[in-house]
PDB file of C-alpha atoms in Angstrom:
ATOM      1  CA  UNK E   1       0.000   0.000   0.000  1.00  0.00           C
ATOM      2  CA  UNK E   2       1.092   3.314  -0.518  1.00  0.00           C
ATOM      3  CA  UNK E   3       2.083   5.332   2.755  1.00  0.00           C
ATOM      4  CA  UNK E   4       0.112   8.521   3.865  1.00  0.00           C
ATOM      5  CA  UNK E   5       2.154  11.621   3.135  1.00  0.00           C
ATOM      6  CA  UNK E   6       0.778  13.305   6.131  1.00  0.00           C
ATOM      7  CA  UNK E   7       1.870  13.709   9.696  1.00  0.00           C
ATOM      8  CA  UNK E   8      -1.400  14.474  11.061  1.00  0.00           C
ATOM      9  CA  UNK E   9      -5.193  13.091   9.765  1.00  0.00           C
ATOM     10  CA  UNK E  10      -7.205  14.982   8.377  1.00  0.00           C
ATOM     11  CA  UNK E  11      -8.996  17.858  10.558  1.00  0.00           C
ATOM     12  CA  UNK E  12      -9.812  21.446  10.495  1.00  0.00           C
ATOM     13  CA  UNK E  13      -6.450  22.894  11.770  1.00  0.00           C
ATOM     14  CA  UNK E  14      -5.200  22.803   8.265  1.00  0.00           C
ATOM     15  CA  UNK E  15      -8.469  24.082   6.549  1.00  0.00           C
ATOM     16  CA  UNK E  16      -7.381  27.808   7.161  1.00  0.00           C
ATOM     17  CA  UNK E  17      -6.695  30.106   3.785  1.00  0.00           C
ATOM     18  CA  UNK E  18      -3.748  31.316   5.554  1.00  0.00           C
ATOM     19  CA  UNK E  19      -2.709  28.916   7.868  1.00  0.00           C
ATOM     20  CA  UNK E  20       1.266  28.453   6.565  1.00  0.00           C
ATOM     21  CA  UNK E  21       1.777  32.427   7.262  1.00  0.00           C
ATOM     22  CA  UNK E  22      -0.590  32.126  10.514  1.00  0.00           C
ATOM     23  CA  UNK E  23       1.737  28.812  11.656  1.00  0.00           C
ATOM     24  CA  UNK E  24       5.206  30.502  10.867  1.00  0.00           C
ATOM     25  CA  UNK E  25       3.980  34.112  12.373  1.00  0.00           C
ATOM     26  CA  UNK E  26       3.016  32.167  15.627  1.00  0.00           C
ATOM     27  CA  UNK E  27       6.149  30.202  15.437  1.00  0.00           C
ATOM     28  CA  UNK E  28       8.708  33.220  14.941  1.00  0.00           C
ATOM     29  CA  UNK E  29       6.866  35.119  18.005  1.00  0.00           C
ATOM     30  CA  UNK E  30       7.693  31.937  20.181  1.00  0.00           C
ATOM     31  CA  UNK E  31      11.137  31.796  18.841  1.00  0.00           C
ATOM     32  CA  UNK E  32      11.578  35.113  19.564  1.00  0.00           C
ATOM     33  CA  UNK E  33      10.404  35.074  23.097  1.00  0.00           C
ATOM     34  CA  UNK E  34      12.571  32.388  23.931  1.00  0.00           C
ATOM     35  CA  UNK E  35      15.598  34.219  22.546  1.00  0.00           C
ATOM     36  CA  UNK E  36      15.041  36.636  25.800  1.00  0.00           C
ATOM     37  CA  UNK E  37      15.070  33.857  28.267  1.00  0.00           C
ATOM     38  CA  UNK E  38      11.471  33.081  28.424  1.00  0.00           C
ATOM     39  CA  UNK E  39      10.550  30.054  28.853  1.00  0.00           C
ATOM     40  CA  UNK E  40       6.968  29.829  29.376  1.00  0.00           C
ATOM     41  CA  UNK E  41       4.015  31.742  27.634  1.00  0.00           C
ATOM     42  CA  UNK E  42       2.671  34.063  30.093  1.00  0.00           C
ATOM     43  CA  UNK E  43      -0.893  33.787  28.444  1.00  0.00           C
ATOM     44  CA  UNK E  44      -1.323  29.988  28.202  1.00  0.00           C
ATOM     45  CA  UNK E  45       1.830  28.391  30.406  1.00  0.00           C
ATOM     46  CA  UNK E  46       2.697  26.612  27.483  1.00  0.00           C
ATOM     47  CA  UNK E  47       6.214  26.249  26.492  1.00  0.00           C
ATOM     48  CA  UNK E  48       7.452  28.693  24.114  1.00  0.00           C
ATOM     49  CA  UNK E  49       9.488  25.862  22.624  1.00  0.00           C
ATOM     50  CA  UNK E  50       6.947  23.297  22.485  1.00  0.00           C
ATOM     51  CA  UNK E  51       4.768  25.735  20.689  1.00  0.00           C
ATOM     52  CA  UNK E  52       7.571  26.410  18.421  1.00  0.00           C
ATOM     53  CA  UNK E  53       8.059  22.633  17.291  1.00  0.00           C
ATOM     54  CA  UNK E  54       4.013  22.206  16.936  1.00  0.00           C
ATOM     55  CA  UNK E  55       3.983  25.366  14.555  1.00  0.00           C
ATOM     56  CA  UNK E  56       6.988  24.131  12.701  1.00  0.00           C
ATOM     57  CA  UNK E  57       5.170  20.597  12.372  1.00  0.00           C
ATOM     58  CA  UNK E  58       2.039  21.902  10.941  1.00  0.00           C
ATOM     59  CA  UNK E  59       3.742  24.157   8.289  1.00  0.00           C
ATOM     60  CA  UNK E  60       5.438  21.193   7.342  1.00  0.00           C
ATOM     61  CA  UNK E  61       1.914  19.400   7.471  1.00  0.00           C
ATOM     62  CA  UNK E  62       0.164  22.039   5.487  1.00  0.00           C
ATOM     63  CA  UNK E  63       3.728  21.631   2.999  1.00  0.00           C
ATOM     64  CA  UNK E  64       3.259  17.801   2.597  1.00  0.00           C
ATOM     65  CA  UNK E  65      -0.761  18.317   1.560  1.00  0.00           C
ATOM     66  CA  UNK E  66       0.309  20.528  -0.996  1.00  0.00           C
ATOM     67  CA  UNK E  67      -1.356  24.044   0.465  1.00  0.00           C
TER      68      UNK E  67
END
């Protein structure tokens, strides 16, 4: 059989018109605020670099459906 090309299945995360520029915007503001120490979102207490993989994996999600 042929394998899926897709890290994630199929939901409504990726249906978003602008979703690579939303993904790497959200993903360079995490980057950023852990290149001043912090280490935690002050907003949501999630890790800034846990956030920063999960954006990086769904640009490369939204890359590998071909949007």
């Amino acid at each position: 059989s042929t394998p899926r090309r897709t890290l994630f299945p199929y939901t409504t995360l990726f249906r978003s018109e602008n979703g690579r520029e939303r993904y790497m915007e959200a993903m360079t503001r995490h980057l950023l605020k852990l290149g001043t120490g912090e280490v935690l979102d002050e907003d949501t207490q999630c890790y800034h670099l846990a956030q920063v993989a999960w954006n990086a994996l769904a640009v490369l999600e939204l890359q590998l459906r071909g949007k």
